[in-house]
Amino acid sequence: MKVIHICLVSKQATPNLVPLMDSSMQVDEVILTHTRPFNEHAQWLANALKIYGKKTRLLELPSSDNLALLREFFIALYQQEYQLGATQLICNLSGGTKPMSLALYEMALMTEADGTEAYYMNLNDTLSWYIPKNRPTQALDDLIKLPAFLTAHGWSPCQKPQGSKYPQLRPLVETLATQIRKFTPALSQLNALASSARSNQQVSTPIQNCGTALNDLITLLVEFNLVERQGDAIEFLSEDARFFCNGGWLEELVFHTIKQLSAKNKKIQDFALGLEIQSNSNGIQNELDNAVLVDNKLIIIECKTAKTRGNTLLRDSLYKLDTLTKIGGTTGRGLLISLHPITPHDQERAQEYHIDLIHGMQIEALPQHLHKILSR
């Protein structure tokens, strides 16, 4: 028997996308019903389902709030599908307006004897079955990957999600993490030196106050063929080397830590480093330092190693994260990881934006802090 799923398209793509990927669901076709203002959202969802080989059909609803018209529409849809042959309809009540979900539910209830079923996706990643009523709540599989998730929410990856940019530097990254107390001031100086070399043919400005920690750090960088000493300055041997020293090392550390955690935490579905994405609505591009899909929820991670007066850069990062987390819908979350301690005032600001923080010496225990955040 052919199984057709009927979805109500709204701003939130996750409740429509996730159940269709569950291993227990037979999905022969998906009908994406939508009002005219949500035609674009329906197309995004169809594009995401196409990645997994799901056949889709888009149907425009006559209204978003006229219950009588909506009832007529869904009854006519039911009659049309059953006239075409043996078919079972499964109705997702999670999206749309209340009149839309009510009309769809009434149709499902009226045709229950013909095998029609209906469910609702809960915020805790489970399904509640309304029809049949005796079916228990169902946990959903965590199978979606970043490209399909982003596509469903109106964003396209500009390239295939990337892994580590510098796998050969992992021992250096781990050394910096384990000796973060020793190297924090030196890493701040290195960040400034790397920034100064951006428009100076990869040569930094002269080093001021080269203490033991900075000297040891530069020695490490020389050993890993990232820099060479040039009198009282340093030369970065490539743009990649300069980027790594300008904060890329922290992005790498976070990526490696997530990779290690994913071996034990099976709810981590996908993760990427330096992911460039583009809005399908207006073409705006963004780069995500790290992105993690865990339990069908998107977490965007911003990494900061620079220290500025008044923490202006930090506040800009909080604002940027608040904006970017909307990519993941209502369940999207943000995490800011800062080499330097964050002031109580900015911690309050982060809390207002619902952004998690890992900062200062907490980086010493990065695996434990990340595990706690990703397990929530």
Tab-separated table of C-alpha atoms in Angstrom:
chain	number	residue	atom	x	y	z
A	1	MET	CA	0.000	0.000	0.000
A	2	LYS	CA	1.223	3.461	-0.899
A	3	VAL	CA	1.796	5.682	2.133
A	4	ILE	CA	1.427	9.441	1.701
A	5	HIS	CA	2.342	11.907	4.430
A	6	ILE	CA	0.536	15.253	4.610
A	7	CYS	CA	2.450	18.117	6.239
A	8	LEU	CA	1.454	21.652	7.170
A	9	VAL	CA	4.285	23.998	6.210
A	10	SER	CA	5.208	26.818	8.591
A	11	LYS	CA	8.333	28.741	9.607
A	12	GLN	CA	9.521	25.745	11.631
A	13	ALA	CA	10.863	23.077	9.297
A	14	THR	CA	12.143	20.608	11.900
A	15	PRO	CA	8.743	19.156	12.980
A	16	ASN	CA	7.986	18.290	9.345
A	17	LEU	CA	11.454	17.061	8.372
A	18	VAL	CA	12.503	14.879	11.310
A	19	PRO	CA	9.572	12.388	11.432
A	20	LEU	CA	9.922	11.685	7.710
A	21	MET	CA	13.509	10.510	8.289
A	22	ASP	CA	12.612	8.079	11.078
A	23	SER	CA	13.444	4.462	10.284
A	24	SER	CA	9.973	3.299	11.383
A	25	MET	CA	8.174	5.496	8.832
A	26	GLN	CA	7.189	4.278	5.391
A	27	VAL	CA	7.244	7.347	3.143
A	28	ASP	CA	6.273	6.901	-0.501
A	29	GLU	CA	5.301	10.522	-1.064
A	30	VAL	CA	5.020	13.747	0.935
A	31	ILE	CA	2.337	16.349	0.268
A	32	LEU	CA	3.490	19.743	1.548
A	33	THR	CA	0.403	21.889	2.063
A	34	HIS	CA	1.057	25.598	2.505
A	35	THR	CA	-0.453	29.045	2.214
A	36	ARG	CA	0.862	31.390	-0.456
A	37	PRO	CA	3.225	33.315	1.892
A	38	PHE	CA	4.932	30.012	2.757
A	39	ASN	CA	5.500	28.770	-0.780
A	40	GLU	CA	9.240	29.434	-0.409
A	41	HIS	CA	9.393	27.517	2.890
A	42	ALA	CA	7.622	24.583	1.236
A	43	GLN	CA	10.173	24.573	-1.585
A	44	TRP	CA	13.063	24.583	0.939
A	45	LEU	CA	11.547	21.566	2.653
A	46	ALA	CA	11.021	19.807	-0.673
A	47	ASN	CA	14.670	20.425	-1.581
A	48	ALA	CA	15.803	18.958	1.743
A	49	LEU	CA	13.634	15.854	1.279
A	50	LYS	CA	15.000	15.443	-2.249
A	51	ILE	CA	18.471	14.939	-0.722
A	52	TYR	CA	17.101	11.735	0.837
A	53	GLY	CA	15.217	10.675	-2.278
A	54	LYS	CA	11.752	11.552	-0.967
A	55	LYS	CA	9.080	12.330	-3.554
A	56	THR	CA	7.178	15.544	-2.790
A	57	ARG	CA	4.161	17.465	-4.016
A	58	LEU	CA	3.334	21.075	-3.094
A	59	LEU	CA	-0.323	22.091	-2.677
A	60	GLU	CA	-1.468	25.613	-1.873
A	61	LEU	CA	-4.148	25.937	0.812
A	62	PRO	CA	-7.164	28.209	0.254
A	63	SER	CA	-6.744	29.966	3.596
A	64	SER	CA	-4.769	29.985	6.813
A	65	ASP	CA	-7.711	30.670	9.131
A	66	ASN	CA	-11.001	29.838	7.371
A	67	LEU	CA	-11.867	26.516	8.979
A	68	ALA	CA	-14.728	25.743	6.566
A	69	LEU	CA	-12.542	26.191	3.485
A	70	LEU	CA	-9.751	24.147	5.037
A	71	ARG	CA	-12.142	21.310	5.908
A	72	GLU	CA	-13.353	21.207	2.307
A	73	PHE	CA	-9.776	21.202	1.020
A	74	PHE	CA	-8.606	18.248	3.110
A	75	ILE	CA	-11.751	16.182	2.507
A	76	ALA	CA	-11.341	16.750	-1.231
A	77	LEU	CA	-7.675	15.755	-0.977
A	78	TYR	CA	-8.628	12.554	0.845
A	79	GLN	CA	-11.240	11.676	-1.790
A	80	GLN	CA	-8.812	12.371	-4.609
A	81	GLU	CA	-6.069	10.159	-3.194
A	82	TYR	CA	-8.349	7.213	-2.460
A	83	GLN	CA	-9.873	7.356	-5.915
A	84	LEU	CA	-6.384	6.840	-7.325
A	85	GLY	CA	-5.970	3.469	-5.576
A	86	ALA	CA	-5.006	1.803	-2.312
A	87	THR	CA	-3.459	4.567	-0.210
A	88	GLN	CA	-2.838	5.286	3.456
A	89	LEU	CA	-2.639	8.890	4.622
A	90	ILE	CA	-0.488	9.897	7.597
A	91	CYS	CA	-1.089	13.452	8.816
A	92	ASN	CA	1.497	15.577	10.615
A	93	LEU	CA	-0.366	18.066	12.825
A	94	SER	CA	2.757	19.885	14.040
A	95	GLY	CA	2.886	22.860	11.662
A	96	GLY	CA	0.599	25.539	10.306
A	97	THR	CA	-2.046	27.595	12.083
A	98	LYS	CA	-4.514	26.166	14.574
A	99	PRO	CA	-7.359	26.126	12.004
A	100	MET	CA	-5.075	24.300	9.546
A	101	SER	CA	-4.094	21.611	12.057
A	102	LEU	CA	-7.686	21.297	13.307
A	103	ALA	CA	-9.055	20.798	9.785
A	104	LEU	CA	-6.400	18.190	9.013
A	105	TYR	CA	-7.100	16.395	12.301
A	106	GLU	CA	-10.848	16.339	11.615
A	107	MET	CA	-10.226	14.779	8.198
A	108	ALA	CA	-7.961	12.150	9.783
A	109	LEU	CA	-10.561	11.386	12.447
A	110	MET	CA	-13.344	11.038	9.860
A	111	THR	CA	-11.271	8.624	7.762
A	112	GLU	CA	-9.651	6.638	10.571
A	113	ALA	CA	-11.538	3.516	9.489
A	114	ASP	CA	-9.687	3.712	6.158
A	115	GLY	CA	-6.341	3.595	7.960
A	116	THR	CA	-5.604	7.330	8.208
A	117	GLU	CA	-3.213	8.185	11.046
A	118	ALA	CA	-2.149	11.464	12.674
A	119	TYR	CA	0.706	12.540	14.923
A	120	TYR	CA	2.310	15.592	16.522
A	121	MET	CA	6.061	16.128	17.033
A	122	ASN	CA	6.890	17.274	20.559
A	123	LEU	CA	9.719	19.614	21.568
A	124	ASN	CA	11.535	16.708	23.256
A	125	ASP	CA	12.051	14.955	19.908
A	126	THR	CA	9.212	12.444	20.304
A	127	LEU	CA	5.968	11.769	18.441
A	128	SER	CA	2.558	11.728	20.100
A	129	TRP	CA	0.058	9.723	18.079
A	130	TYR	CA	-3.441	11.219	18.020
A	131	ILE	CA	-4.721	8.546	15.644
A	132	PRO	CA	-4.615	5.714	16.585
A	133	LYS	CA	-5.011	6.805	20.200
A	134	ASN	CA	-3.611	3.649	21.766
A	135	ARG	CA	-0.176	3.970	20.144
A	136	PRO	CA	2.549	4.943	22.673
A	137	THR	CA	4.746	8.019	22.398
A	138	GLN	CA	7.564	7.327	19.980
A	139	ALA	CA	11.199	8.475	20.221
A	140	LEU	CA	12.604	9.728	16.903
A	141	ASP	CA	15.848	8.725	15.227
A	142	ASP	CA	18.655	11.287	14.939
A	143	LEU	CA	19.498	10.705	11.281
A	144	ILE	CA	19.468	14.114	9.580
A	145	LYS	CA	22.778	15.639	8.470
A	146	LEU	CA	23.734	19.307	8.287
A	147	PRO	CA	23.186	19.886	4.523
A	148	ALA	CA	19.555	18.692	4.609
A	149	PHE	CA	18.821	20.424	7.913
A	150	LEU	CA	20.177	23.753	6.665
A	151	THR	CA	18.421	23.389	3.303
A	152	ALA	CA	15.071	22.838	5.026
A	153	HIS	CA	15.595	26.078	6.955
A	154	GLY	CA	16.420	28.138	3.887
A	155	TRP	CA	20.227	27.975	3.887
A	156	SER	CA	22.604	26.220	1.521
A	157	PRO	CA	26.122	25.077	2.396
A	158	CYS	CA	28.552	26.747	-0.016
A	159	GLN	CA	30.700	23.626	0.082
A	160	LYS	CA	30.604	20.136	1.528
A	161	PRO	CA	30.913	20.313	5.360
A	162	GLN	CA	34.593	20.304	6.238
A	163	GLY	CA	36.666	18.383	8.724
A	164	SER	CA	39.927	19.515	10.272
A	165	LYS	CA	41.883	22.042	8.190
A	166	TYR	CA	45.154	21.218	9.924
A	167	PRO	CA	45.169	17.542	11.038
A	168	GLN	CA	48.968	17.613	11.229
A	169	LEU	CA	48.744	20.327	13.902
A	170	ARG	CA	46.616	18.334	16.321
A	171	PRO	CA	49.549	17.707	18.731
A	172	LEU	CA	50.165	21.461	18.831
A	173	VAL	CA	46.474	22.174	19.453
A	174	GLU	CA	46.414	19.681	22.327
A	175	THR	CA	49.582	21.221	23.820
A	176	LEU	CA	47.983	24.662	23.801
A	177	ALA	CA	44.838	23.281	25.445
A	178	THR	CA	46.668	21.465	28.238
A	179	GLN	CA	48.913	24.470	28.938
A	180	ILE	CA	46.312	27.182	28.509
A	181	ARG	CA	47.190	28.852	31.832
A	182	LYS	CA	50.795	29.285	30.720
A	183	PHE	CA	50.041	30.393	27.177
A	184	THR	CA	46.942	32.621	27.463
A	185	PRO	CA	48.795	35.983	27.582
A	186	ALA	CA	51.194	34.783	24.864
A	187	LEU	CA	48.282	33.644	22.683
A	188	SER	CA	46.799	37.141	22.970
A	189	GLN	CA	50.096	38.591	21.773
A	190	LEU	CA	50.242	36.009	18.972
A	191	ASN	CA	46.707	36.956	17.911
A	192	ALA	CA	47.782	40.601	17.637
A	193	LEU	CA	50.934	39.690	15.715
A	194	ALA	CA	48.948	37.572	13.253
A	195	SER	CA	46.460	40.404	12.753
A	196	SER	CA	49.291	42.864	12.096
A	197	ALA	CA	50.698	40.583	9.387
A	198	ARG	CA	47.466	40.449	7.414
A	199	SER	CA	48.452	43.298	5.091
A	200	ASN	CA	52.214	43.153	5.548
A	201	GLN	CA	53.318	40.206	3.402
A	202	GLN	CA	52.875	37.782	6.344
A	203	VAL	CA	55.463	39.594	8.511
A	204	SER	CA	54.323	40.840	11.908
A	205	THR	CA	55.060	44.145	13.544
A	206	PRO	CA	58.040	44.102	15.967
A	207	ILE	CA	57.399	42.049	19.110
A	208	GLN	CA	57.045	44.057	22.300
A	209	ASN	CA	57.778	42.472	25.675
A	210	CYS	CA	58.704	38.978	24.505
A	211	GLY	CA	58.445	37.043	27.757
A	212	THR	CA	59.265	33.405	28.377
A	213	ALA	CA	55.778	32.149	27.481
A	214	LEU	CA	55.683	33.962	24.140
A	215	ASN	CA	59.219	32.827	23.330
A	216	ASP	CA	58.252	29.210	24.113
A	217	LEU	CA	55.113	29.571	21.995
A	218	ILE	CA	57.051	30.922	19.020
A	219	THR	CA	59.517	28.037	19.379
A	220	LEU	CA	56.580	25.608	19.133
A	221	LEU	CA	55.258	27.372	16.049
A	222	VAL	CA	58.690	27.198	14.422
A	223	GLU	CA	58.863	23.454	15.145
A	224	PHE	CA	55.531	22.972	13.355
A	225	ASN	CA	56.682	25.050	10.359
A	226	LEU	CA	54.143	27.811	10.917
A	227	VAL	CA	56.481	30.764	11.448
A	228	GLU	CA	60.083	31.846	11.176
A	229	ARG	CA	61.827	34.425	13.328
A	230	GLN	CA	62.725	37.605	11.451
A	231	GLY	CA	64.796	39.701	13.877
A	232	ASP	CA	62.336	41.143	16.385
A	233	ALA	CA	59.355	40.047	14.277
A	234	ILE	CA	57.955	36.753	12.983
A	235	GLU	CA	57.027	35.723	9.457
A	236	PHE	CA	54.018	33.492	8.913
A	237	LEU	CA	54.924	30.903	6.288
A	238	SER	CA	51.484	30.846	4.663
A	239	GLU	CA	48.078	32.471	4.954
A	240	ASP	CA	46.814	29.227	6.516
A	241	ALA	CA	49.567	29.484	9.128
A	242	ARG	CA	48.626	33.090	9.876
A	243	PHE	CA	44.940	32.148	10.180
A	244	PHE	CA	45.760	29.288	12.536
A	245	CYS	CA	47.765	31.630	14.788
A	246	ASN	CA	45.048	34.283	14.582
A	247	GLY	CA	42.533	32.071	16.402
A	248	GLY	CA	42.101	29.123	14.072
A	249	TRP	CA	43.762	26.922	16.680
A	250	LEU	CA	40.755	27.340	18.994
A	251	GLU	CA	38.306	26.414	16.225
A	252	GLU	CA	40.405	23.293	15.594
A	253	LEU	CA	40.454	22.440	19.296
A	254	VAL	CA	36.666	22.683	19.504
A	255	PHE	CA	36.237	20.542	16.375
A	256	HIS	CA	38.570	17.797	17.655
A	257	THR	CA	36.797	17.808	21.022
A	258	ILE	CA	33.359	17.427	19.409
A	259	LYS	CA	34.704	14.597	17.264
A	260	GLN	CA	35.906	12.776	20.370
A	261	LEU	CA	32.575	13.327	22.139
A	262	SER	CA	30.615	12.038	19.135
A	263	ALA	CA	32.160	8.592	19.581
A	264	LYS	CA	30.222	8.219	22.840
A	265	ASN	CA	27.290	10.599	22.414
A	266	LYS	CA	25.211	9.052	19.628
A	267	LYS	CA	22.817	12.001	19.625
A	268	ILE	CA	25.541	14.025	17.878
A	269	GLN	CA	24.390	13.529	14.275
A	270	ASP	CA	26.775	15.754	12.362
A	271	PHE	CA	29.347	18.500	12.893
A	272	ALA	CA	31.478	20.745	10.722
A	273	LEU	CA	34.321	23.242	10.958
A	274	GLY	CA	34.436	26.566	9.109
A	275	LEU	CA	31.091	25.949	7.390
A	276	GLU	CA	30.184	28.611	4.817
A	277	ILE	CA	26.450	28.971	4.197
A	278	GLN	CA	24.253	31.185	2.039
A	279	SER	CA	20.662	32.310	2.539
A	280	ASN	CA	18.296	31.096	-0.161
A	281	SER	CA	16.140	34.193	0.402
A	282	ASN	CA	18.582	37.079	0.032
A	283	GLY	CA	21.968	35.559	-0.800
A	284	ILE	CA	23.591	36.682	2.466
A	285	GLN	CA	26.592	34.532	3.369
A	286	ASN	CA	27.888	33.559	6.801
A	287	GLU	CA	30.714	31.389	8.055
A	288	LEU	CA	30.119	29.228	11.109
A	289	ASP	CA	33.271	28.524	13.166
A	290	ASN	CA	31.755	25.220	14.258
A	291	ALA	CA	28.270	23.802	13.734
A	292	VAL	CA	26.832	20.766	15.529
A	293	LEU	CA	23.577	18.947	14.916
A	294	VAL	CA	22.628	17.118	18.104
A	295	ASP	CA	19.288	15.481	18.850
A	296	ASN	CA	17.859	17.207	15.740
A	297	LYS	CA	18.809	20.644	17.092
A	298	LEU	CA	21.401	22.977	15.570
A	299	ILE	CA	24.088	24.480	17.823
A	300	ILE	CA	26.261	27.203	16.297
A	301	ILE	CA	29.623	27.817	17.975
A	302	GLU	CA	31.618	31.042	17.751
A	303	CYS	CA	35.267	30.997	18.885
A	304	LYS	CA	37.077	34.149	20.035
A	305	THR	CA	40.742	34.572	20.971
A	306	ALA	CA	41.049	38.349	20.571
A	307	LYS	CA	40.811	40.733	23.509
A	308	THR	CA	39.657	44.292	22.873
A	309	ARG	CA	39.052	47.282	25.065
A	310	GLY	CA	35.489	47.451	26.281
A	311	ASN	CA	34.874	43.926	24.925
A	312	THR	CA	33.244	45.449	21.832
A	313	LEU	CA	34.245	42.457	19.720
A	314	LEU	CA	32.739	40.077	22.265
A	315	ARG	CA	29.417	41.910	22.266
A	316	ASP	CA	29.386	41.876	18.482
A	317	SER	CA	29.908	38.108	18.661
A	318	LEU	CA	26.968	37.711	21.046
A	319	TYR	CA	24.744	39.726	18.733
A	320	LYS	CA	25.949	37.716	15.716
A	321	LEU	CA	25.235	34.435	17.515
A	322	ASP	CA	21.771	35.622	18.533
A	323	THR	CA	21.050	36.246	14.851
A	324	LEU	CA	22.634	33.033	13.559
A	325	THR	CA	20.842	30.726	15.993
A	326	LYS	CA	17.577	31.596	14.242
A	327	ILE	CA	18.873	29.500	11.331
A	328	GLY	CA	17.993	26.415	13.368
A	329	GLY	CA	14.436	27.517	14.118
A	330	THR	CA	13.005	27.814	17.621
A	331	THR	CA	15.258	25.043	18.955
A	332	GLY	CA	18.481	26.565	17.564
A	333	ARG	CA	21.136	27.410	20.146
A	334	GLY	CA	24.371	29.372	20.307
A	335	LEU	CA	27.649	28.782	22.150
A	336	LEU	CA	30.443	31.334	22.523
A	337	ILE	CA	33.878	30.001	23.446
A	338	SER	CA	36.303	32.752	24.473
A	339	LEU	CA	39.970	32.461	25.363
A	340	HIS	CA	39.526	35.342	27.803
A	341	PRO	CA	37.196	35.612	30.806
A	342	ILE	CA	33.824	37.194	30.065
A	343	THR	CA	32.627	39.977	32.356
A	344	PRO	CA	29.538	39.445	34.530
A	345	HIS	CA	27.738	42.115	32.486
A	346	ASP	CA	28.379	40.250	29.226
A	347	GLN	CA	27.462	36.948	30.880
A	348	GLU	CA	24.075	38.477	31.672
A	349	ARG	CA	23.768	39.646	28.078
A	350	ALA	CA	24.538	36.114	26.853
A	351	GLN	CA	21.902	34.729	29.199
A	352	GLU	CA	19.336	37.149	27.761
A	353	TYR	CA	20.166	35.827	24.287
A	354	HIS	CA	20.049	32.197	25.569
A	355	ILE	CA	23.681	31.722	24.523
A	356	ASP	CA	25.899	29.280	26.412
A	357	LEU	CA	29.431	30.294	27.382
A	358	ILE	CA	32.784	28.580	27.854
A	359	HIS	CA	35.490	31.087	28.683
A	360	GLY	CA	38.844	31.711	30.283
A	361	MET	CA	40.329	28.805	32.193
A	362	GLN	CA	37.215	26.710	31.525
A	363	ILE	CA	38.948	25.803	28.257
A	364	GLU	CA	41.204	23.532	30.361
A	365	ALA	CA	38.139	21.352	30.878
A	366	LEU	CA	36.657	21.882	27.409
A	367	PRO	CA	35.513	18.242	26.920
A	368	GLN	CA	33.527	18.280	30.163
A	369	HIS	CA	31.892	21.646	29.452
A	370	LEU	CA	31.042	20.733	25.855
A	371	HIS	CA	29.638	17.366	26.927
A	372	LYS	CA	27.328	19.080	29.413
A	373	ILE	CA	26.079	21.605	26.844
A	374	LEU	CA	25.620	19.096	24.024
A	375	SER	CA	23.782	16.654	26.310
A	376	ARG	CA	21.065	19.080	27.344
